[in-house]
Every structure is written in structure tokens, then in C-alpha cells.
PDB file of C-alpha atoms in Angstrom:
ATOM      1  CA  MET A   1      -9.450  43.273  -6.392  1.00 40.00           C
ATOM      2  CA  ARG A   2      -6.823  40.950  -4.923  1.00 42.00           C
ATOM      3  CA  MET A   3      -5.436  38.384  -7.432  1.00 45.00           C
ATOM      4  CA  LEU A   4      -4.517  34.822  -6.462  1.00 41.00           C
ATOM      5  CA  PRO A   5      -0.895  33.750  -7.084  1.00 49.00           C
ATOM      6  CA  HIS A   6      -0.663  31.936 -10.453  1.00 48.00           C
ATOM      7  CA  GLY A   7       0.251  28.497  -8.936  1.00 50.00           C
ATOM      8  CA  GLN A   8      -2.586  28.627  -6.443  1.00 46.00           C
ATOM      9  CA  GLY A   9      -5.060  29.806  -9.120  1.00 47.00           C
ATOM     10  CA  VAL A  10      -4.117  26.808 -11.386  1.00 46.00           C
ATOM     11  CA  LYS A  11      -4.594  24.345  -8.469  1.00 48.00           C
ATOM     12  CA  ILE A  12      -7.949  25.791  -7.559  1.00 45.00           C
ATOM     13  CA  GLY A  13      -9.034  25.814 -11.147  1.00 48.00           C
ATOM     14  CA  SER A  14      -7.875  22.099 -11.442  1.00 48.00           C
ATOM     15  CA  LEU A  15      -9.813  21.143  -8.376  1.00 47.00           C
ATOM     16  CA  ALA A  16     -12.969  22.861  -9.694  1.00 47.00           C
ATOM     17  CA  ILE A  17     -12.765  21.067 -12.904  1.00 50.00           C
ATOM     18  CA  MET A  18     -12.339  17.688 -11.020  1.00 47.00           C
ATOM     19  CA  LEU A  19     -15.365  18.465  -8.998  1.00 46.00           C
ATOM     20  CA  LEU A  20     -17.394  19.419 -11.994  1.00 49.00           C
ATOM     21  CA  ILE A  21     -16.471  16.114 -13.714  1.00 48.00           C
ATOM     22  CA  THR A  22     -17.469  14.220 -10.444  1.00 45.00           C
ATOM     23  CA  MET A  23     -20.806  15.842 -10.312  1.00 47.00           C
ATOM     24  CA  ARG A  24     -21.386  15.128 -13.997  1.00 51.00           C
ATOM     25  CA  PHE A  25     -20.216  11.506 -13.492  1.00 46.00           C
ATOM     26  CA  LEU A  26     -22.498  10.980 -10.482  1.00 45.00           C
ATOM     27  CA  SER A  27     -25.458  12.515 -12.383  1.00 48.00           C
ATOM     28  CA  SER A  28     -24.863  10.214 -15.245  1.00 49.00           C
ATOM     29  CA  ALA A  29     -24.624   7.223 -12.860  1.00 45.00           C
ATOM     30  CA  ARG A  30     -28.023   8.048 -11.496  1.00 47.00           C
ATOM     31  CA  GLU A  31     -29.503   8.405 -14.953  1.00 46.00           C
ATOM     32  CA  ARG A  32     -28.187   4.909 -15.906  1.00 47.00           C
ATOM     33  CA  GLY A  33     -29.402   3.311 -12.619  1.00 45.00           C
ATOM     34  CA  LYS A  34     -27.465   1.883  -9.784  1.00 53.00           C
ATOM     35  CA  GLY A  35     -26.233  -1.383 -11.229  1.00 54.00           C
ATOM     36  CA  ILE A  36     -23.342  -3.384  -9.887  1.00 55.00           C
ATOM     37  CA  ILE A  37     -21.142  -2.531 -12.843  1.00 60.00           C
ATOM     38  CA  MET A  38     -21.721   1.260 -12.429  1.00 62.00           C
ATOM     39  CA  LYS A  39     -20.950   1.025  -8.767  1.00 67.00           C
ATOM     40  CA  LYS A  40     -17.604  -0.647  -9.481  1.00 72.00           C
ATOM     41  CA  TRP A  41     -16.733   2.047 -12.016  1.00 76.00           C
ATOM     42  CA  LEU A  42     -17.864   4.659  -9.548  1.00 80.00           C
ATOM     43  CA  LEU A  43     -15.433   3.283  -6.911  1.00 78.00           C
ATOM     44  CA  LEU A  44     -12.565   3.290  -9.415  1.00 82.00           C
ATOM     45  CA  PHE A  45     -13.420   6.877 -10.527  1.00 85.00           C
ATOM     46  CA  LEU A  46     -13.567   8.122  -6.842  1.00 86.00           C
ATOM     47  CA  TYR A  47     -10.220   6.493  -6.120  1.00 86.00           C
ATOM     48  CA  ALA A  48      -8.710   8.151  -9.263  1.00 88.00           C
ATOM     49  CA  LEU A  49     -10.208  11.506  -8.345  1.00 89.00           C
ATOM     50  CA  ILE A  50      -8.812  11.492  -4.754  1.00 89.00           C
ATOM     51  CA  PHE A  51      -5.446  10.443  -6.210  1.00 90.00           C
ATOM     52  CA  ALA A  52      -5.586  13.327  -8.805  1.00 91.00           C
ATOM     53  CA  ILE A  53      -6.477  15.874  -6.060  1.00 90.00           C
ATOM     54  CA  GLY A  54      -3.672  14.599  -3.850  1.00 89.00           C
ATOM     55  CA  PHE A  55      -1.318  14.803  -6.788  1.00 90.00           C
ATOM     56  CA  VAL A  56      -2.266  18.437  -7.567  1.00 90.00           C
ATOM     57  CA  TYR A  57      -1.604  19.373  -3.887  1.00 89.00           C
ATOM     58  CA  ARG A  58       1.378  17.120  -3.265  1.00 89.00           C
ATOM     59  CA  ASP A  59       3.653  20.078  -2.844  1.00 90.00           C
ATOM     60  CA  VAL A  60       1.411  21.485  -0.112  1.00 89.00           C
ATOM     61  CA  LEU A  61       1.318  18.117   1.450  1.00 89.00           C
ATOM     62  CA  LEU A  62       5.036  17.744   1.293  1.00 88.00           C
ATOM     63  CA  ASN A  63       5.500  21.170   3.021  1.00 88.00           C
ATOM     64  CA  TRP A  64       3.078  20.183   5.790  1.00 88.00           C
ATOM     65  CA  LEU A  65       4.897  16.865   6.320  1.00 87.00           C
ATOM     66  CA  SER A  66       8.250  18.782   6.522  1.00 84.00           C
ATOM     67  CA  SER A  67       6.998  20.961   9.332  1.00 82.00           C
ATOM     68  CA  ASP A  68       8.967  20.681  12.608  1.00 75.00           C
ATOM     69  CA  SER A  69       5.965  21.069  14.890  1.00 78.00           C
ATOM     70  CA  PRO A  70       5.740  18.120  17.324  1.00 76.00           C
ATOM     71  CA  ASP A  71       1.983  18.682  17.537  1.00 82.00           C
ATOM     72  CA  LEU A  72       1.599  16.991  14.156  1.00 85.00           C
ATOM     73  CA  LEU A  73       2.712  13.570  15.317  1.00 88.00           C
ATOM     74  CA  PRO A  74      -0.854  12.183  15.762  1.00 89.00           C
ATOM     75  CA  PHE A  75      -1.866  13.418  12.248  1.00 92.00           C
ATOM     76  CA  MET A  76       1.211  11.611  10.714  1.00 93.00           C
ATOM     77  CA  PHE A  77      -0.472   8.228  11.343  1.00 94.00           C
ATOM     78  CA  LEU A  78      -3.387   9.365   9.138  1.00 93.00           C
ATOM     79  CA  ALA A  79      -1.083  10.808   6.570  1.00 93.00           C
ATOM     80  CA  ALA A  80       0.731   7.508   6.499  1.00 94.00           C
ATOM     81  CA  VAL A  81      -2.427   5.576   5.728  1.00 95.00           C
ATOM     82  CA  PHE A  82      -3.468   8.178   3.157  1.00 94.00           C
ATOM     83  CA  LEU A  83      -0.122   7.946   1.308  1.00 93.00           C
ATOM     84  CA  GLY A  84      -0.205   4.192   1.571  1.00 93.00           C
ATOM     85  CA  LEU A  85      -3.558   4.182  -0.407  1.00 92.00           C
ATOM     86  CA  PHE A  86      -2.728   7.159  -2.607  1.00 93.00           C
ATOM     87  CA  PRO A  87       1.031   7.326  -3.108  1.00 91.00           C
ATOM     88  CA  VAL A  88       1.152  10.912  -4.559  1.00 92.00           C
ATOM     89  CA  ILE A  89       4.459  11.079  -2.595  1.00 91.00           C
ATOM     90  CA  PRO A  90       6.431   7.790  -2.733  1.00 91.00           C
ATOM     91  CA  PHE A  91       5.964   5.914   0.579  1.00 91.00           C
ATOM     92  CA  GLY A  92       9.617   5.181   0.837  1.00 89.00           C
ATOM     93  CA  ILE A  93      10.367   8.937   0.894  1.00 89.00           C
ATOM     94  CA  PHE A  94       7.590   9.542   3.367  1.00 92.00           C
ATOM     95  CA  ALA A  95       8.834   6.636   5.573  1.00 90.00           C
ATOM     96  CA  GLY A  96      12.429   8.051   5.595  1.00 89.00           C
ATOM     97  CA  MET A  97      11.120  11.493   6.540  1.00 89.00           C
ATOM     98  CA  MET A  98       9.260  10.050   9.512  1.00 91.00           C
ATOM     99  CA  GLY A  99      12.432   8.430  10.747  1.00 88.00           C
ATOM    100  CA  ALA A 100      14.396  11.667  10.322  1.00 86.00           C
ATOM    101  CA  LYS A 101      11.627  13.790  12.091  1.00 87.00           C
ATOM    102  CA  PHE A 102      10.556  11.537  14.917  1.00 88.00           C
ATOM    103  CA  GLY A 103      13.372   8.966  15.446  1.00 87.00           C
ATOM    104  CA  PRO A 104      13.456   5.258  14.902  1.00 87.00           C
ATOM    105  CA  PHE A 105      10.751   4.252  17.338  1.00 91.00           C
ATOM    106  CA  TRP A 106       7.983   6.633  16.325  1.00 92.00           C
ATOM    107  CA  GLY A 107       9.068   6.616  12.706  1.00 91.00           C
ATOM    108  CA  THR A 108       8.760   2.877  12.627  1.00 93.00           C
ATOM    109  CA  LEU A 109       5.337   3.017  14.386  1.00 95.00           C
ATOM    110  CA  ILE A 110       4.025   5.545  11.869  1.00 95.00           C
ATOM    111  CA  ASN A 111       5.381   3.731   8.885  1.00 95.00           C
ATOM    112  CA  TRP A 112       4.102   0.359  10.058  1.00 96.00           C
ATOM    113  CA  THR A 113       0.597   1.801  10.826  1.00 96.00           C
ATOM    114  CA  GLY A 114       0.412   3.458   7.444  1.00 95.00           C
ATOM    115  CA  SER A 115       1.711   0.475   5.510  1.00 95.00           C
ATOM    116  CA  VAL A 116      -0.382  -2.118   7.218  1.00 96.00           C
ATOM    117  CA  GLY A 117      -3.547   0.027   7.489  1.00 96.00           C
ATOM    118  CA  SER A 118      -3.519   1.054   3.848  1.00 95.00           C
ATOM    119  CA  ALA A 119      -2.926  -2.537   2.791  1.00 95.00           C
ATOM    120  CA  PHE A 120      -5.782  -3.834   4.813  1.00 96.00           C
ATOM    121  CA  LEU A 121      -8.116  -1.124   3.501  1.00 94.00           C
ATOM    122  CA  PHE A 122      -7.092  -1.795  -0.111  1.00 93.00           C
ATOM    123  CA  PHE A 123      -7.531  -5.600   0.517  1.00 94.00           C
ATOM    124  CA  LEU A 124     -11.068  -4.902   1.653  1.00 93.00           C
ATOM    125  CA  PHE A 125     -11.748  -2.562  -1.298  1.00 90.00           C
ATOM    126  CA  ILE A 126     -10.878  -5.418  -3.640  1.00 89.00           C
ATOM    127  CA  ARG A 127     -12.432  -8.218  -1.657  1.00 90.00           C
ATOM    128  CA  TYR A 128     -15.920  -6.547  -1.406  1.00 86.00           C
ATOM    129  CA  GLY A 129     -15.862  -4.661  -4.717  1.00 83.00           C
ATOM    130  CA  TYR A 130     -14.019  -6.837  -7.314  1.00 83.00           C
ATOM    131  CA  GLN A 131     -13.524 -10.267  -5.962  1.00 85.00           C
ATOM    132  CA  LYS A 132     -16.084 -12.051  -8.234  1.00 84.00           C
ATOM    133  CA  ALA A 133     -14.806 -10.294 -11.349  1.00 82.00           C
ATOM    134  CA  GLY A 134     -11.249 -11.106 -10.479  1.00 83.00           C
ATOM    135  CA  ARG A 135     -12.018 -14.712  -9.812  1.00 83.00           C
ATOM    136  CA  ASP A 136     -13.843 -15.103 -13.118  1.00 82.00           C
ATOM    137  CA  TYR A 137     -10.796 -13.688 -14.846  1.00 80.00           C
ATOM    138  CA  LEU A 138      -8.437 -16.143 -12.905  1.00 78.00           C
ATOM    139  CA  THR A 139     -10.554 -19.181 -13.820  1.00 79.00           C
ATOM    140  CA  LYS A 140     -10.087 -18.503 -17.462  1.00 79.00           C
ATOM    141  CA  SER A 141      -6.383 -19.506 -17.211  1.00 78.00           C
ATOM    142  CA  PRO A 142      -5.727 -23.024 -15.928  1.00 79.00           C
ATOM    143  CA  ARG A 143      -2.277 -22.081 -14.743  1.00 80.00           C
ATOM    144  CA  LEU A 144      -3.511 -19.098 -12.807  1.00 77.00           C
ATOM    145  CA  ALA A 145      -6.346 -21.161 -11.330  1.00 78.00           C
ATOM    146  CA  LEU A 146      -3.834 -23.838 -10.114  1.00 80.00           C
ATOM    147  CA  PHE A 147      -1.475 -21.111  -8.716  1.00 80.00           C
ATOM    148  CA  THR A 148      -4.397 -19.529  -6.864  1.00 82.00           C
ATOM    149  CA  ARG A 149      -5.423 -22.772  -5.219  1.00 83.00           C
ATOM    150  CA  ALA A 150      -1.771 -23.344  -4.084  1.00 79.00           C
ATOM    151  CA  PHE A 151      -1.674 -19.748  -2.777  1.00 83.00           C
ATOM    152  CA  GLU A 152      -4.984 -20.206  -0.841  1.00 84.00           C
ATOM    153  CA  GLN A 153      -3.740 -23.446   0.722  1.00 85.00           C
ATOM    154  CA  ASN A 154      -0.752 -21.725   2.183  1.00 85.00           C
ATOM    155  CA  ALA A 155      -2.199 -18.282   2.424  1.00 87.00           C
ATOM    156  CA  PHE A 156      -0.630 -17.096   5.684  1.00 91.00           C
ATOM    157  CA  ILE A 157       2.943 -18.214   4.777  1.00 90.00           C
ATOM    158  CA  ALA A 158       2.643 -17.050   1.144  1.00 89.00           C
ATOM    159  CA  VAL A 159       1.668 -13.497   2.319  1.00 93.00           C
ATOM    160  CA  LEU A 160       4.200 -13.461   5.025  1.00 92.00           C
ATOM    161  CA  PHE A 161       7.115 -14.247   2.770  1.00 91.00           C
ATOM    162  CA  ALA A 162       5.788 -11.890   0.065  1.00 90.00           C
ATOM    163  CA  ARG A 163       5.993  -9.158   2.706  1.00 92.00           C
ATOM    164  CA  LEU A 164       9.286 -10.126   4.241  1.00 91.00           C
ATOM    165  CA  ILE A 165      10.917 -10.381   0.782  1.00 88.00           C
ATOM    166  CA  PRO A 166       9.452  -7.281  -0.937  1.00 84.00           C
ATOM    167  CA  ILE A 167      10.128  -8.210  -4.448  1.00 87.00           C
ATOM    168  CA  ILE A 168       6.467  -8.149  -5.557  1.00 85.00           C
ATOM    169  CA  PRO A 169       4.863  -4.629  -5.279  1.00 87.00           C
ATOM    170  CA  SER A 170       2.606  -4.343  -2.272  1.00 90.00           C
ATOM    171  CA  PRO A 171      -0.461  -3.341  -4.366  1.00 89.00           C
ATOM    172  CA  VAL A 172      -0.168  -6.529  -6.364  1.00 89.00           C
ATOM    173  CA  ILE A 173      -0.201  -8.632  -3.334  1.00 91.00           C
ATOM    174  CA  ASN A 174      -3.196  -6.758  -1.951  1.00 92.00           C
ATOM    175  CA  ILE A 175      -5.123  -7.112  -5.097  1.00 90.00           C
ATOM    176  CA  TYR A 176      -4.298 -10.869  -5.533  1.00 89.00           C
ATOM    177  CA  ALA A 177      -4.999 -11.644  -1.956  1.00 92.00           C
ATOM    178  CA  GLY A 178      -8.357  -9.683  -2.116  1.00 91.00           C
ATOM    179  CA  ILE A 179      -9.355 -11.683  -5.191  1.00 90.00           C
ATOM    180  CA  SER A 180      -8.463 -14.950  -3.598  1.00 89.00           C
ATOM    181  CA  ALA A 181     -10.214 -16.747  -0.900  1.00 88.00           C
ATOM    182  CA  ILE A 182      -7.608 -16.088   1.764  1.00 90.00           C
ATOM    183  CA  PRO A 183      -9.167 -15.466   5.100  1.00 92.00           C
ATOM    184  CA  ILE A 184      -9.101 -11.740   6.223  1.00 93.00           C
ATOM    185  CA  LEU A 185      -7.464 -12.608   9.514  1.00 94.00           C
ATOM    186  CA  SER A 186      -4.632 -14.568   7.832  1.00 93.00           C
ATOM    187  CA  PHE A 187      -3.968 -11.619   5.492  1.00 95.00           C
ATOM    188  CA  ALA A 188      -4.030  -9.167   8.351  1.00 95.00           C
ATOM    189  CA  LEU A 189      -1.698 -11.038  10.605  1.00 96.00           C
ATOM    190  CA  ALA A 190       0.842 -11.909   7.805  1.00 94.00           C
ATOM    191  CA  THR A 191       0.877  -8.370   6.589  1.00 95.00           C
ATOM    192  CA  ALA A 192       1.305  -6.942  10.143  1.00 96.00           C
ATOM    193  CA  ILE A 193       4.247  -9.264  10.917  1.00 95.00           C
ATOM    194  CA  GLY A 194       5.849  -9.162   7.473  1.00 93.00           C
ATOM    195  CA  LYS A 195       5.809  -5.352   7.243  1.00 94.00           C
ATOM    196  CA  ILE A 196       7.852  -4.919  10.412  1.00 93.00           C
ATOM    197  CA  PRO A 197      11.414  -5.305   9.033  1.00 92.00           C
ATOM    198  CA  THR A 198      11.019  -3.037   5.981  1.00 91.00           C
ATOM    199  CA  MET A 199       9.278  -0.229   7.985  1.00 92.00           C
ATOM    200  CA  LEU A 200      12.087  -0.517  10.663  1.00 90.00           C
ATOM    201  CA  VAL A 201      14.747  -0.081   8.009  1.00 90.00           C
ATOM    202  CA  PHE A 202      12.998   2.934   6.395  1.00 87.00           C
ATOM    203  CA  ALA A 203      12.885   4.672   9.832  1.00 87.00           C
ATOM    204  CA  PHE A 204      16.470   3.801  10.721  1.00 85.00           C
ATOM    205  CA  LEU A 205      17.811   5.034   7.451  1.00 86.00           C
ATOM    206  CA  GLY A 206      15.816   8.232   7.626  1.00 84.00           C
ATOM    207  CA  ASP A 207      17.251   8.772  11.091  1.00 80.00           C
ATOM    208  CA  GLN A 208      20.788   7.997  10.298  1.00 78.00           C
ATOM    209  CA  LEU A 209      21.298   8.922   6.615  1.00 71.00           C
ATOM    210  CA  PHE A 210      22.289  12.565   7.172  1.00 64.00           C
ATOM    211  CA  HIS A 211      23.907  12.052  10.595  1.00 69.00           C
ATOM    212  CA  ASN A 212      25.838   8.807  10.239  1.00 72.00           C
ATOM    213  CA  ALA A 213      26.428   7.457   6.795  1.00 71.00           C
ATOM    214  CA  GLN A 214      28.381   4.537   8.181  1.00 75.00           C
ATOM    215  CA  ARG A 215      25.548   3.335  10.338  1.00 78.00           C
ATOM    216  CA  SER A 216      23.294   3.641   7.263  1.00 79.00           C
ATOM    217  CA  PHE A 217      25.651   1.354   5.402  1.00 81.00           C
ATOM    218  CA  TRP A 218      25.587  -1.257   8.253  1.00 84.00           C
ATOM    219  CA  THR A 219      21.757  -1.042   8.458  1.00 83.00           C
ATOM    220  CA  LEU A 220      21.529  -1.844   4.708  1.00 85.00           C
ATOM    221  CA  LEU A 221      23.957  -4.629   5.035  1.00 88.00           C
ATOM    222  CA  CYS A 222      22.093  -6.118   7.915  1.00 88.00           C
ATOM    223  CA  TYR A 223      18.908  -5.783   5.961  1.00 88.00           C
ATOM    224  CA  ALA A 224      20.477  -7.465   3.018  1.00 88.00           C
ATOM    225  CA  GLY A 225      21.475 -10.324   5.273  1.00 90.00           C
ATOM    226  CA  PHE A 226      17.944 -10.617   6.710  1.00 87.00           C
ATOM    227  CA  LEU A 227      16.506 -10.811   3.087  1.00 88.00           C
ATOM    228  CA  GLY A 228      18.981 -13.572   2.290  1.00 89.00           C
ATOM    229  CA  LEU A 229      17.923 -15.501   5.349  1.00 90.00           C
ATOM    230  CA  ALA A 230      14.265 -14.937   4.659  1.00 87.00           C
ATOM    231  CA  TYR A 231      14.677 -16.250   1.115  1.00 86.00           C
ATOM    232  CA  LEU A 232      16.612 -19.296   2.364  1.00 89.00           C
ATOM    233  CA  LEU A 233      13.837 -20.079   4.822  1.00 86.00           C
ATOM    234  CA  TYR A 234      11.372 -19.644   1.973  1.00 82.00           C
ATOM    235  CA  ARG A 235      13.197 -22.099  -0.269  1.00 83.00           C
ATOM    236  CA  VAL A 236      13.400 -24.634   2.570  1.00 85.00           C
ATOM    237  CA  TRP A 237       9.654 -24.319   3.271  1.00 80.00           C
ATOM    238  CA  GLN A 238       8.899 -24.539  -0.465  1.00 75.00           C
ATOM    239  CA  GLY A 239      10.972 -27.746  -0.775  1.00 76.00           C
ATOM    240  CA  ARG A 240       9.339 -29.348   2.176  1.00 74.00           C
ATOM    241  CA  SER A 241       5.898 -28.478   0.824  1.00 68.00           C
ATOM    242  CA  LYS A 242       6.675 -30.154  -2.474  1.00 65.00           C
ATOM    243  CA  LYS A 243       7.850 -33.290  -0.677  1.00 63.00           C
ATOM    244  CA  VAL A 244       4.665 -33.428   1.341  1.00 57.00           C
ATOM    245  CA  LYS A 245       2.490 -33.025  -1.816  1.00 57.00           C
ATOM    246  CA  ALA A 246       4.516 -35.560  -3.831  1.00 53.00           C
ATOM    247  CA  PRO A 247       2.785 -38.972  -4.255  1.00 50.00           C
ATOM    248  CA  SER A 248       4.462 -41.791  -2.476  1.00 46.00           C
TER     249      SER A 248
END
């Protein structure tokens, strides 16, 4: 009888255990009824399960991503969205790989599609699954409630600058925007525009890092200058907004 390699056997065993836990969880959910609270926990559990399966098979995924076959290009767009939602491989590493494999143009397009697509899907996940619970939590704190109202009044600009100056982690922006009352179109447009510079830099660095270190340095320097300019514009906009709101 042929034996499986130890590593593959462990992965298959882990997957089997995860599936058994899922079946038990779903059975338990049916027994308790289909309440709203159970549905929310079920969504979280399914997300965690997919993440766990991806984490177990991350080496297989990484080997597949490292393949030199040009026929895989269309599938990289789907992989980008998946890794944006379930970062079992850090998205920055994936984005650099795309630039190295497919060049700046296709690398940027893949990275941008994955980053924007995953952000939008995660936003919808929060908006239609957890918005009410999130808003109930925010209203408990007067400061958070005040900040949320200010955020919603300048939704497009707030999300745009948050994307252009990537200090706040992207999942935090997606969650907060999903909980707030920001229009879906405003979030989508601000995210689509704001993600372009970062995804472009990732692709260029991936394409240049092992071939031209000097160009990589200049790329980082230009990006640092862009971030400084974006921050300056943000401060100017913030100052004008305060003047407009100040009582005469």
C-alpha cells in the first residue's frame, strides 16, 4: 500500500479535521435555529476556516505563484483578490512577485485589481453583515460618534487620503467604512483611485529589485516624495475644512 509523504499527510489530516469541525458547527447552527446572531457567527467562522485552509496550503500556493507559465496570468487576478481577503501570504510579497513575473504594467494591474476587489468585498461583508452591531458600539462613545459623523460628511476625501497615505491598515479602513454610512460608490471610487500609487510602487519594486537596485532606490525616493505631498495636501484640506466649520 502506497504511503503519503509525511507533510502531505499532515495537511490532508488538518483539512479533514477542519471539515469535520465545520460540519459539526453547521449542524449545531441548525439545531439552535437560524437567528441573526448565529448567521453572523457563521460568517466569521467560515472566514476563519477558509483562512486556516489557505494557511495550511500556503506553501503549495506560493509554489504555484512562483511558476513561470504565462498561461497563469488570468488566474493571478483571482489569486490577488483571494490574498487580499485572506492574506496567508503577505500581499506586499505577492505584489512584488507579480511585478517581477509580469513586469510593471501587468503587475500593477493584477495588484490593483486584487487590492481594490478584496477591499470592496470586505466592505460589503461588513456593511451587510455587521453594520448595525458596529454602529451600536460606536454610539456608546461620544468621541467615536462625533468622529464618525465627521468621517461621513467627508467620506470620499477621507477614504481617498487614507488610501494614498497608507498609515492605517487597509482592513481597518474597510471595517470602519462598512460600519459607517458612507455611500458604496464613494468608497469604491476613493479606494480605486487611492490604491493606484501603492500598487504601482509594489510592481515597480518587484520588477527592479533584483535587476537594478539603483532604480529601486529612486522609486522609493519618489514614492516618499509623493507621500509627503499627499500629506501636505491633506493638511491643507483639513485646515480649510476647520475654517469653513468655524463659527463666524
